[in-house]
């Protein structure tokens, strides 16, 4: 069964990715102990709803 992450974790993961883009998606995902697809999914979902965050 897939692991469920709460909203705050997703927001923190996105902030971590934005702060550490030099690591790339894969590096950030490894540091957060999540899959790279999860990282991208969180990012795309939140950014598409909140473009002003960038």
PDB file of N, CA and C in Angstrom:
ATOM      1  N   UNK A   1       0.838  -1.181   0.000  1.00  0.00           N
ATOM      2  CA  UNK A   1       0.000   0.000   0.000  1.00  0.00           C
ATOM      3  C   UNK A   1       0.884   1.245   0.000  1.00  0.00           C
ATOM      4  N   UNK A   2       0.475   2.264  -0.719  1.00  0.00           N
ATOM      5  CA  UNK A   2       1.243   3.493  -0.827  1.00  0.00           C
ATOM      6  C   UNK A   2       1.230   4.267   0.485  1.00  0.00           C
ATOM      7  N   UNK A   3       2.352   4.894   0.767  1.00  0.00           N
ATOM      8  CA  UNK A   3       2.474   5.696   1.985  1.00  0.00           C
ATOM      9  C   UNK A   3       1.752   7.026   1.774  1.00  0.00           C
ATOM     10  N   UNK A   4       0.967   7.438   2.758  1.00  0.00           N
ATOM     11  CA  UNK A   4       0.240   8.697   2.681  1.00  0.00           C
ATOM     12  C   UNK A   4       1.017   9.781   3.424  1.00  0.00           C
ATOM     13  N   UNK A   5       1.232  10.911   2.764  1.00  0.00           N
ATOM     14  CA  UNK A   5       1.927  12.037   3.369  1.00  0.00           C
ATOM     15  C   UNK A   5       0.921  13.147   3.627  1.00  0.00           C
ATOM     16  N   UNK A   6       1.038  13.794   4.794  1.00  0.00           N
ATOM     17  CA  UNK A   6       0.111  14.880   5.093  1.00  0.00           C
ATOM     18  C   UNK A   6       0.500  16.142   4.316  1.00  0.00           C
ATOM     19  N   UNK A   7      -0.398  17.099   4.330  1.00  0.00           N
ATOM     20  CA  UNK A   7      -0.215  18.312   3.548  1.00  0.00           C
ATOM     21  C   UNK A   7       1.057  19.053   3.961  1.00  0.00           C
ATOM     22  N   UNK A   8       1.330  19.122   5.260  1.00  0.00           N
ATOM     23  CA  UNK A   8       2.513  19.841   5.728  1.00  0.00           C
ATOM     24  C   UNK A   8       3.795  19.190   5.223  1.00  0.00           C
ATOM     25  N   UNK A   9       3.844  17.867   5.198  1.00  0.00           N
ATOM     26  CA  UNK A   9       5.017  17.174   4.677  1.00  0.00           C
ATOM     27  C   UNK A   9       5.227  17.537   3.210  1.00  0.00           C
ATOM     28  N   UNK A  10       4.149  17.562   2.450  1.00  0.00           N
ATOM     29  CA  UNK A  10       4.241  17.897   1.028  1.00  0.00           C
ATOM     30  C   UNK A  10       4.742  19.319   0.832  1.00  0.00           C
ATOM     31  N   UNK A  11       4.221  20.255   1.620  1.00  0.00           N
ATOM     32  CA  UNK A  11       4.675  21.638   1.527  1.00  0.00           C
ATOM     33  C   UNK A  11       6.144  21.759   1.919  1.00  0.00           C
ATOM     34  N   UNK A  12       6.530  21.048   2.961  1.00  0.00           N
ATOM     35  CA  UNK A  12       7.939  21.061   3.381  1.00  0.00           C
ATOM     36  C   UNK A  12       8.840  20.445   2.309  1.00  0.00           C
ATOM     37  N   UNK A  13       8.367  19.386   1.661  1.00  0.00           N
ATOM     38  CA  UNK A  13       9.143  18.748   0.591  1.00  0.00           C
ATOM     39  C   UNK A  13       9.335  19.698  -0.583  1.00  0.00           C
ATOM     40  N   UNK A  14       8.295  20.435  -0.917  1.00  0.00           N
ATOM     41  CA  UNK A  14       8.391  21.402  -2.013  1.00  0.00           C
ATOM     42  C   UNK A  14       9.364  22.511  -1.648  1.00  0.00           C
ATOM     43  N   UNK A  15       9.277  23.005  -0.416  1.00  0.00           N
ATOM     44  CA  UNK A  15      10.197  24.056   0.024  1.00  0.00           C
ATOM     45  C   UNK A  15      11.634  23.545   0.013  1.00  0.00           C
ATOM     46  N   UNK A  16      11.832  22.319   0.444  1.00  0.00           N
ATOM     47  CA  UNK A  16      13.165  21.717   0.433  1.00  0.00           C
ATOM     48  C   UNK A  16      13.694  21.643  -0.994  1.00  0.00           C
ATOM     49  N   UNK A  17      12.851  21.218  -1.923  1.00  0.00           N
ATOM     50  CA  UNK A  17      13.261  21.131  -3.326  1.00  0.00           C
ATOM     51  C   UNK A  17      13.614  22.512  -3.869  1.00  0.00           C
ATOM     52  N   UNK A  18      12.795  23.515  -3.557  1.00  0.00           N
ATOM     53  CA  UNK A  18      13.079  24.865  -4.043  1.00  0.00           C
ATOM     54  C   UNK A  18      14.382  25.404  -3.457  1.00  0.00           C
ATOM     55  N   UNK A  19      14.670  25.065  -2.206  1.00  0.00           N
ATOM     56  CA  UNK A  19      15.887  25.543  -1.557  1.00  0.00           C
ATOM     57  C   UNK A  19      17.138  24.772  -1.980  1.00  0.00           C
ATOM     58  N   UNK A  20      16.957  23.571  -2.530  1.00  0.00           N
ATOM     59  CA  UNK A  20      18.092  22.708  -2.880  1.00  0.00           C
ATOM     60  C   UNK A  20      17.997  22.184  -4.313  1.00  0.00           C
ATOM     61  N   UNK A  21      17.613  23.041  -5.238  1.00  0.00           N
ATOM     62  CA  UNK A  21      17.470  22.600  -6.635  1.00  0.00           C
ATOM     63  C   UNK A  21      18.772  22.055  -7.206  1.00  0.00           C
ATOM     64  N   UNK A  22      19.889  22.470  -6.606  1.00  0.00           N
ATOM     65  CA  UNK A  22      21.181  21.966  -7.074  1.00  0.00           C
ATOM     66  C   UNK A  22      21.310  20.457  -6.878  1.00  0.00           C
ATOM     67  N   UNK A  23      20.542  19.895  -5.951  1.00  0.00           N
ATOM     68  CA  UNK A  23      20.553  18.439  -5.727  1.00  0.00           C
ATOM     69  C   UNK A  23      19.734  17.699  -6.781  1.00  0.00           C
ATOM     70  N   UNK A  24      18.831  18.407  -7.419  1.00  0.00           N
ATOM     71  CA  UNK A  24      17.937  17.777  -8.380  1.00  0.00           C
ATOM     72  C   UNK A  24      16.807  17.045  -7.660  1.00  0.00           C
ATOM     73  N   UNK A  25      15.849  16.597  -8.426  1.00  0.00           N
ATOM     74  CA  UNK A  25      14.691  15.903  -7.867  1.00  0.00           C
ATOM     75  C   UNK A  25      15.125  14.616  -7.177  1.00  0.00           C
ATOM     76  N   UNK A  26      15.986  13.870  -7.818  1.00  0.00           N
ATOM     77  CA  UNK A  26      16.416  12.585  -7.262  1.00  0.00           C
ATOM     78  C   UNK A  26      17.155  12.763  -5.937  1.00  0.00           C
ATOM     79  N   UNK A  27      18.067  13.733  -5.875  1.00  0.00           N
ATOM     80  CA  UNK A  27      18.810  13.973  -4.644  1.00  0.00           C
ATOM     81  C   UNK A  27      17.913  14.427  -3.507  1.00  0.00           C
ATOM     82  N   UNK A  28      16.986  15.314  -3.800  1.00  0.00           N
ATOM     83  CA  UNK A  28      16.044  15.774  -2.771  1.00  0.00           C
ATOM     84  C   UNK A  28      15.170  14.624  -2.298  1.00  0.00           C
ATOM     85  N   UNK A  29      14.699  13.830  -3.221  1.00  0.00           N
ATOM     86  CA  UNK A  29      13.842  12.697  -2.864  1.00  0.00           C
ATOM     87  C   UNK A  29      14.590  11.717  -1.963  1.00  0.00           C
ATOM     88  N   UNK A  30      15.838  11.435  -2.289  1.00  0.00           N
ATOM     89  CA  UNK A  30      16.633  10.525  -1.453  1.00  0.00           C
ATOM     90  C   UNK A  30      16.796  11.084  -0.050  1.00  0.00           C
ATOM     91  N   UNK A  31      17.065  12.387   0.062  1.00  0.00           N
ATOM     92  CA  UNK A  31      17.243  13.008   1.371  1.00  0.00           C
ATOM     93  C   UNK A  31      15.954  13.006   2.188  1.00  0.00           C
ATOM     94  N   UNK A  32      14.811  13.055   1.519  1.00  0.00           N
ATOM     95  CA  UNK A  32      13.519  13.061   2.199  1.00  0.00           C
ATOM     96  C   UNK A  32      12.947  11.662   2.370  1.00  0.00           C
ATOM     97  N   UNK A  33      13.658  10.668   1.835  1.00  0.00           N
ATOM     98  CA  UNK A  33      13.227   9.273   1.899  1.00  0.00           C
ATOM     99  C   UNK A  33      11.870   9.048   1.225  1.00  0.00           C
ATOM    100  N   UNK A  34      11.719   9.682   0.059  1.00  0.00           N
ATOM    101  CA  UNK A  34      10.531   9.473  -0.775  1.00  0.00           C
ATOM    102  C   UNK A  34      10.999   9.244  -2.200  1.00  0.00           C
ATOM    103  N   UNK A  35      10.119   8.768  -3.033  1.00  0.00           N
ATOM    104  CA  UNK A  35      10.469   8.528  -4.422  1.00  0.00           C
ATOM    105  C   UNK A  35      10.507   9.823  -5.222  1.00  0.00           C
ATOM    106  N   UNK A  36      11.334   9.865  -6.252  1.00  0.00           N
ATOM    107  CA  UNK A  36      11.416  11.066  -7.080  1.00  0.00           C
ATOM    108  C   UNK A  36      10.085  11.407  -7.747  1.00  0.00           C
ATOM    109  N   UNK A  37       9.290  10.403  -8.080  1.00  0.00           N
ATOM    110  CA  UNK A  37       7.989  10.690  -8.682  1.00  0.00           C
ATOM    111  C   UNK A  37       7.068  11.391  -7.699  1.00  0.00           C
ATOM    112  N   UNK A  38       7.170  11.031  -6.426  1.00  0.00           N
ATOM    113  CA  UNK A  38       6.371  11.705  -5.396  1.00  0.00           C
ATOM    114  C   UNK A  38       6.765  13.168  -5.291  1.00  0.00           C
ATOM    115  N   UNK A  39       8.067  13.423  -5.317  1.00  0.00           N
ATOM    116  CA  UNK A  39       8.556  14.796  -5.227  1.00  0.00           C
ATOM    117  C   UNK A  39       8.003  15.632  -6.372  1.00  0.00           C
ATOM    118  N   UNK A  40       8.104  15.106  -7.581  1.00  0.00           N
ATOM    119  CA  UNK A  40       7.588  15.839  -8.735  1.00  0.00           C
ATOM    120  C   UNK A  40       6.076  16.018  -8.666  1.00  0.00           C
ATOM    121  N   UNK A  41       5.374  14.995  -8.223  1.00  0.00           N
ATOM    122  CA  UNK A  41       3.919  15.075  -8.125  1.00  0.00           C
ATOM    123  C   UNK A  41       3.524  16.153  -7.111  1.00  0.00           C
ATOM    124  N   UNK A  42       4.161  16.183  -5.934  1.00  0.00           N
ATOM    125  CA  UNK A  42       3.865  17.205  -4.930  1.00  0.00           C
ATOM    126  C   UNK A  42       4.092  18.587  -5.536  1.00  0.00           C
ATOM    127  N   UNK A  43       5.252  18.747  -6.166  1.00  0.00           N
ATOM    128  CA  UNK A  43       5.653  20.042  -6.718  1.00  0.00           C
ATOM    129  C   UNK A  43       4.668  20.513  -7.779  1.00  0.00           C
ATOM    130  N   UNK A  44       4.377  19.669  -8.739  1.00  0.00           N
ATOM    131  CA  UNK A  44       3.474  20.061  -9.830  1.00  0.00           C
ATOM    132  C   UNK A  44       2.075  20.359  -9.323  1.00  0.00           C
ATOM    133  N   UNK A  45       1.595  19.571  -8.376  1.00  0.00           N
ATOM    134  CA  UNK A  45       0.242  19.755  -7.851  1.00  0.00           C
ATOM    135  C   UNK A  45       0.119  21.088  -7.109  1.00  0.00           C
ATOM    136  N   UNK A  46       1.055  21.370  -6.251  1.00  0.00           N
ATOM    137  CA  UNK A  46       0.991  22.598  -5.457  1.00  0.00           C
ATOM    138  C   UNK A  46       1.274  23.824  -6.316  1.00  0.00           C
ATOM    139  N   UNK A  47       2.292  23.756  -7.153  1.00  0.00           N
ATOM    140  CA  UNK A  47       2.653  24.904  -7.977  1.00  0.00           C
ATOM    141  C   UNK A  47       1.539  25.237  -8.974  1.00  0.00           C
ATOM    142  N   UNK A  48       0.880  24.234  -9.507  1.00  0.00           N
ATOM    143  CA  UNK A  48      -0.195  24.512 -10.464  1.00  0.00           C
ATOM    144  C   UNK A  48      -1.367  25.235  -9.773  1.00  0.00           C
ATOM    145  N   UNK A  49      -1.530  25.007  -8.474  1.00  0.00           N
ATOM    146  CA  UNK A  49      -2.598  25.666  -7.717  1.00  0.00           C
ATOM    147  C   UNK A  49      -2.148  27.011  -7.152  1.00  0.00           C
ATOM    148  N   UNK A  50      -0.861  27.178  -6.915  1.00  0.00           N
ATOM    149  CA  UNK A  50      -0.336  28.367  -6.238  1.00  0.00           C
ATOM    150  C   UNK A  50       0.856  28.940  -6.975  1.00  0.00           C
ATOM    151  N   UNK A  51       0.662  29.406  -8.162  1.00  0.00           N
ATOM    152  CA  UNK A  51       1.773  29.904  -8.972  1.00  0.00           C
ATOM    153  C   UNK A  51       2.520  31.066  -8.310  1.00  0.00           C
ATOM    154  N   UNK A  52       1.879  31.772  -7.411  1.00  0.00           N
ATOM    155  CA  UNK A  52       2.526  32.897  -6.753  1.00  0.00           C
ATOM    156  C   UNK A  52       3.634  32.482  -5.808  1.00  0.00           C
ATOM    157  N   UNK A  53       3.749  31.197  -5.478  1.00  0.00           N
ATOM    158  CA  UNK A  53       4.810  30.732  -4.571  1.00  0.00           C
ATOM    159  C   UNK A  53       6.190  30.882  -5.183  1.00  0.00           C
ATOM    160  N   UNK A  54       6.256  30.819  -6.503  1.00  0.00           N
ATOM    161  CA  UNK A  54       7.558  30.926  -7.158  1.00  0.00           C
ATOM    162  C   UNK A  54       7.942  32.364  -7.170  1.00  0.00           C
TER     163      UNK A  54
END
